[in-house]
Structures are given as C-alpha cells and as structure tokens.
Amino acid sequence: MQSSLYSDRRRRRGFFRPILILVVLLFLPPAVPHLLSSRDPGPPARPADAIFVLTGGEGRIQEGFRAWSGGAARELYILGAGRRVPVARIVPEGLRIPAEALSRVHVEGWSENTLENAFAAKSAVGERKYASVILVTSDYHIPRAVLVFRKVLPGDVSLSTIRVRPEGGAGASWRWARRHFIEGWKYWGYRILLRWE
C-alpha cells in the first residue's frame, strides 16, 4: 500500500516536472530584459541635448512634451509621427508656445519601427553633434528600444530614459502582462537581428 502511494507521487512528479520546465522556458526569457532594464538610468540632473519620443504607445508624446517643457532637454523630436503631420495636431499645447520654442520641436515622419526610429535619431545626433539624449517610450518597450538605440547611436552619446506607464482601467493587468511577454520575446529577436547588422 505504501509503495503504491509512493509510486503514485513519483508518477505525479514525473508528469508535472516537464510542464514546470516548459513554463519556466516560456516565461523566464521574456522576463529577463525587463528585469535588467530596471537599471537603465532615468533623466539626468542637467538638461540633455534632445528628447526622442517614439510614437505608437499611449501617453508617450504627452510625457515627452511635458519633460521638454519642464526643461529636461533643449530639443524635442517626435519620431514616426507620419508624413507632413503638423506639430499642432500631434501636440495641441504647441499652439500656445512661442515661435522660438516651437522651432525646437521636430516631427519626423518616415520611420515606422524601432530600428528606423533609431536611424532617424542617429541622423539628428550626427547633424547637431548631440552628446546626451533622453529616450521616451512605454515601460514595456524600454528594453528593446534601449538595445536598438545603443547599437545605432555613436558610443559616446549618453542615453537615458523616461518610462511611460500605461493608463489603468478594465483589463489593464492583462494588457500589461501580454505586452511585457511579447516585448520580452521581441527583445531577443532584435538581439539576434542586430548581431548581423
């Protein structure tokens, strides 16, 4: 009787062990980039040369504009906004700021993904000789965006980040988990892709 119970336990353990290993292999790799990115520096104490906002996520443009208005950087770049989109349509507050300040807001329209955003930023950094930049994007996008920008921008350019937290509401926890899971796997895909660049 005792040996029968013991063998049943061993059989159950034998059944659950592969499932546990599969769960770990599925969820650990996408969690690693997010855990490591928590060490990425936030905005510097001194103003940076430019802020680069990556469009495509809720609240990113508003957060970038708020940081720029607060003096976090001299120039503001909104990357991937679409061709010929006026500043006033992207940043409604732009209608109320002086023309001199508005001339320091740049809208870039050709880039359509993170890698293209980084090359658009590289062009601005090279032209203007920027030494320090701030990247503004969603918290779940930070690991991949930093990976790409560090690869594309010159090595001597200081890069810090502003994480944009998503809004709450119904289903926020599920969206948060799904986005972090997908972005974690995208990070590893980009890491492989950038090896050959």
mmCIF file of C-alpha atoms in Angstrom, residues 27-187:
data_model
loop_
_atom_site.group_PDB
_atom_site.id
_atom_site.type_symbol
_atom_site.label_atom_id
_atom_site.label_comp_id
_atom_site.label_asym_id
_atom_site.label_seq_id
_atom_site.Cartn_x
_atom_site.Cartn_y
_atom_site.Cartn_z
ATOM 1 C CA PHE A 27 8.204 32.916 -19.296
ATOM 2 C CA LEU A 28 11.753 33.381 -17.976
ATOM 3 C CA PRO A 29 13.450 34.603 -21.209
ATOM 4 C CA PRO A 30 10.955 37.438 -21.822
ATOM 5 C CA ALA A 31 11.164 38.498 -18.156
ATOM 6 C CA VAL A 32 14.969 38.883 -18.165
ATOM 7 C CA PRO A 33 15.178 42.041 -20.375
ATOM 8 C CA HIS A 34 12.573 43.810 -18.234
ATOM 9 C CA LEU A 35 14.391 42.909 -15.017
ATOM 10 C CA LEU A 36 17.726 44.107 -16.420
ATOM 11 C CA SER A 37 16.255 47.334 -17.841
ATOM 12 C CA SER A 38 15.210 48.455 -14.380
ATOM 13 C CA ARG A 39 18.871 49.539 -14.019
ATOM 14 C CA ASP A 40 18.704 51.903 -17.026
ATOM 15 C CA PRO A 41 19.295 55.492 -15.919
ATOM 16 C CA GLY A 42 16.422 57.951 -15.703
ATOM 17 C CA PRO A 43 16.696 61.534 -16.949
ATOM 18 C CA PRO A 44 19.946 63.296 -15.999
ATOM 19 C CA ALA A 45 20.070 66.138 -13.476
ATOM 20 C CA ARG A 46 21.357 68.525 -16.150
ATOM 21 C CA PRO A 47 19.295 69.149 -19.305
ATOM 22 C CA ALA A 48 20.095 66.801 -22.186
ATOM 23 C CA ASP A 49 20.618 67.964 -25.758
ATOM 24 C CA ALA A 50 17.481 66.269 -27.071
ATOM 25 C CA ILE A 51 14.479 64.149 -26.212
ATOM 26 C CA PHE A 52 13.433 61.472 -28.696
ATOM 27 C CA VAL A 53 9.824 60.328 -28.345
ATOM 28 C CA LEU A 54 8.917 57.046 -30.037
ATOM 29 C CA THR A 55 5.303 57.248 -31.169
ATOM 30 C CA GLY A 56 3.000 54.263 -31.105
ATOM 31 C CA GLY A 57 2.052 53.984 -27.447
ATOM 32 C CA GLU A 58 -0.394 55.779 -25.209
ATOM 33 C CA GLY A 59 0.879 58.833 -23.365
ATOM 34 C CA ARG A 60 4.354 58.876 -24.938
ATOM 35 C CA ILE A 61 4.039 62.200 -26.765
ATOM 36 C CA GLN A 62 2.402 63.922 -23.793
ATOM 37 C CA GLU A 63 5.134 62.653 -21.456
ATOM 38 C CA GLY A 64 7.892 63.735 -23.841
ATOM 39 C CA PHE A 65 6.329 67.163 -24.283
ATOM 40 C CA ARG A 66 5.904 67.525 -20.516
ATOM 41 C CA ALA A 67 9.589 66.658 -19.919
ATOM 42 C CA TRP A 68 10.735 69.030 -22.670
ATOM 43 C CA SER A 69 8.505 71.860 -21.379
ATOM 44 C CA GLY A 70 9.952 71.264 -17.922
ATOM 45 C CA GLY A 71 13.485 71.833 -19.236
ATOM 46 C CA ALA A 72 14.721 68.231 -19.462
ATOM 47 C CA ALA A 73 16.253 68.929 -22.898
ATOM 48 C CA ARG A 74 16.719 71.721 -25.415
ATOM 49 C CA GLU A 75 15.233 69.949 -28.474
ATOM 50 C CA LEU A 76 12.215 67.648 -28.792
ATOM 51 C CA TYR A 77 11.955 65.058 -31.570
ATOM 52 C CA ILE A 78 8.773 63.105 -32.212
ATOM 53 C CA LEU A 79 9.801 60.082 -34.265
ATOM 54 C CA GLY A 80 7.496 58.110 -36.544
ATOM 55 C CA ALA A 81 4.615 60.567 -36.433
ATOM 56 C CA GLY A 82 3.695 60.222 -40.108
ATOM 57 C CA ARG A 83 4.484 62.361 -43.121
ATOM 58 C CA ARG A 84 3.501 66.035 -43.186
ATOM 59 C CA VAL A 85 1.733 65.973 -39.826
ATOM 60 C CA PRO A 86 1.698 69.469 -38.272
ATOM 61 C CA VAL A 87 3.059 69.898 -34.759
ATOM 62 C CA ALA A 88 -0.258 71.369 -33.594
ATOM 63 C CA ARG A 89 -2.042 68.132 -34.472
ATOM 64 C CA ILE A 90 0.431 65.999 -32.535
ATOM 65 C CA VAL A 91 0.995 68.364 -29.611
ATOM 66 C CA PRO A 92 -2.099 70.555 -29.097
ATOM 67 C CA GLU A 93 -0.168 72.575 -26.490
ATOM 68 C CA GLY A 94 2.114 73.619 -29.353
ATOM 69 C CA LEU A 95 -0.368 76.322 -30.316
ATOM 70 C CA ARG A 96 0.325 78.144 -27.050
ATOM 71 C CA ILE A 97 4.120 78.109 -27.016
ATOM 72 C CA PRO A 98 6.277 80.883 -28.509
ATOM 73 C CA ALA A 99 7.598 80.511 -32.066
ATOM 74 C CA GLU A 100 11.231 80.284 -30.869
ATOM 75 C CA ALA A 101 10.392 77.331 -28.605
ATOM 76 C CA LEU A 102 8.231 75.732 -31.297
ATOM 77 C CA SER A 103 11.221 75.827 -33.668
ATOM 78 C CA ARG A 104 12.896 73.343 -31.294
ATOM 79 C CA VAL A 105 10.116 70.764 -31.768
ATOM 80 C CA HIS A 106 10.855 68.435 -34.691
ATOM 81 C CA VAL A 107 8.413 65.954 -36.220
ATOM 82 C CA GLU A 108 9.947 63.052 -38.139
ATOM 83 C CA GLY A 109 7.641 61.077 -40.381
ATOM 84 C CA TRP A 110 9.444 58.386 -42.370
ATOM 85 C CA SER A 111 10.393 55.886 -39.647
ATOM 86 C CA GLU A 112 7.869 53.149 -38.922
ATOM 87 C CA ASN A 113 9.537 50.879 -36.358
ATOM 88 C CA THR A 114 12.064 50.986 -33.529
ATOM 89 C CA LEU A 115 15.085 50.335 -35.741
ATOM 90 C CA GLU A 116 14.084 53.070 -38.198
ATOM 91 C CA ASN A 117 13.396 55.418 -35.240
ATOM 92 C CA ALA A 118 16.981 54.827 -34.084
ATOM 93 C CA PHE A 119 18.412 55.651 -37.519
ATOM 94 C CA ALA A 120 16.304 58.832 -37.656
ATOM 95 C CA ALA A 121 17.693 59.777 -34.228
ATOM 96 C CA LYS A 122 21.241 58.963 -35.379
ATOM 97 C CA SER A 123 20.855 61.405 -38.250
ATOM 98 C CA ALA A 124 19.801 64.218 -35.870
ATOM 99 C CA VAL A 125 22.563 63.341 -33.378
ATOM 100 C CA GLY A 126 25.184 63.427 -36.144
ATOM 101 C CA GLU A 127 23.949 66.700 -37.677
ATOM 102 C CA ARG A 128 23.633 68.550 -34.380
ATOM 103 C CA LYS A 129 26.545 66.889 -32.520
ATOM 104 C CA TYR A 130 24.392 65.891 -29.554
ATOM 105 C CA ALA A 131 26.243 64.383 -26.593
ATOM 106 C CA SER A 132 23.258 63.410 -24.426
ATOM 107 C CA VAL A 133 19.749 62.290 -25.315
ATOM 108 C CA ILE A 134 16.657 61.062 -23.499
ATOM 109 C CA LEU A 135 14.510 58.305 -24.937
ATOM 110 C CA VAL A 136 10.785 58.438 -24.148
ATOM 111 C CA THR A 137 8.742 55.300 -24.705
ATOM 112 C CA SER A 138 6.386 52.886 -22.945
ATOM 113 C CA ASP A 139 7.802 50.947 -19.996
ATOM 114 C CA TYR A 140 7.286 47.613 -21.765
ATOM 115 C CA HIS A 141 9.174 48.910 -24.848
ATOM 116 C CA ILE A 142 12.224 50.254 -22.958
ATOM 117 C CA PRO A 143 14.472 47.127 -23.116
ATOM 118 C CA ARG A 144 14.198 46.732 -26.900
ATOM 119 C CA ALA A 145 14.339 50.478 -27.614
ATOM 120 C CA VAL A 146 17.473 50.952 -25.480
ATOM 121 C CA LEU A 147 19.108 47.899 -27.088
ATOM 122 C CA VAL A 148 18.495 49.303 -30.589
ATOM 123 C CA PHE A 149 19.440 52.912 -29.797
ATOM 124 C CA ARG A 150 22.663 51.840 -28.066
ATOM 125 C CA LYS A 151 23.569 49.780 -31.140
ATOM 126 C CA VAL A 152 22.767 52.559 -33.663
ATOM 127 C CA LEU A 153 23.817 55.775 -31.886
ATOM 128 C CA PRO A 154 27.515 56.622 -31.506
ATOM 129 C CA GLY A 155 29.023 55.016 -28.395
ATOM 130 C CA ASP A 156 29.949 58.338 -26.793
ATOM 131 C CA VAL A 157 26.351 59.609 -26.730
ATOM 132 C CA SER A 158 24.846 59.440 -23.245
ATOM 133 C CA LEU A 159 21.418 57.755 -23.343
ATOM 134 C CA SER A 160 18.862 57.928 -20.545
ATOM 135 C CA THR A 161 15.181 57.014 -20.479
ATOM 136 C CA ILE A 162 11.757 58.170 -19.399
ATOM 137 C CA ARG A 163 9.354 55.269 -18.924
ATOM 138 C CA VAL A 164 5.738 55.930 -19.803
ATOM 139 C CA ARG A 165 3.375 53.868 -17.690
ATOM 140 C CA PRO A 166 0.141 52.768 -19.377
ATOM 141 C CA GLU A 167 -3.181 54.008 -18.100
ATOM 142 C CA GLY A 168 -5.259 51.754 -15.876
ATOM 143 C CA GLY A 169 -8.831 50.704 -16.484
ATOM 144 C CA ALA A 170 -10.557 47.447 -17.245
ATOM 145 C CA GLY A 171 -8.142 44.738 -18.353
ATOM 146 C CA ALA A 172 -5.025 46.833 -17.569
ATOM 147 C CA SER A 173 -3.268 43.988 -15.745
ATOM 148 C CA TRP A 174 -3.849 41.579 -18.617
ATOM 149 C CA ARG A 175 -2.623 44.160 -21.186
ATOM 150 C CA TRP A 176 0.456 44.859 -19.034
ATOM 151 C CA ALA A 177 1.377 41.155 -18.796
ATOM 152 C CA ARG A 178 0.712 40.498 -22.505
ATOM 153 C CA ARG A 179 2.774 43.497 -23.669
ATOM 154 C CA HIS A 180 5.711 42.624 -21.409
ATOM 155 C CA PHE A 181 5.628 38.996 -22.578
ATOM 156 C CA ILE A 182 5.542 39.919 -26.296
ATOM 157 C CA GLU A 183 8.142 42.683 -25.960
ATOM 158 C CA GLY A 184 10.434 40.373 -23.994
ATOM 159 C CA TRP A 185 10.469 37.901 -26.875
ATOM 160 C CA LYS A 186 10.853 40.736 -29.430
ATOM 161 C CA TYR A 187 13.906 41.894 -27.482
#
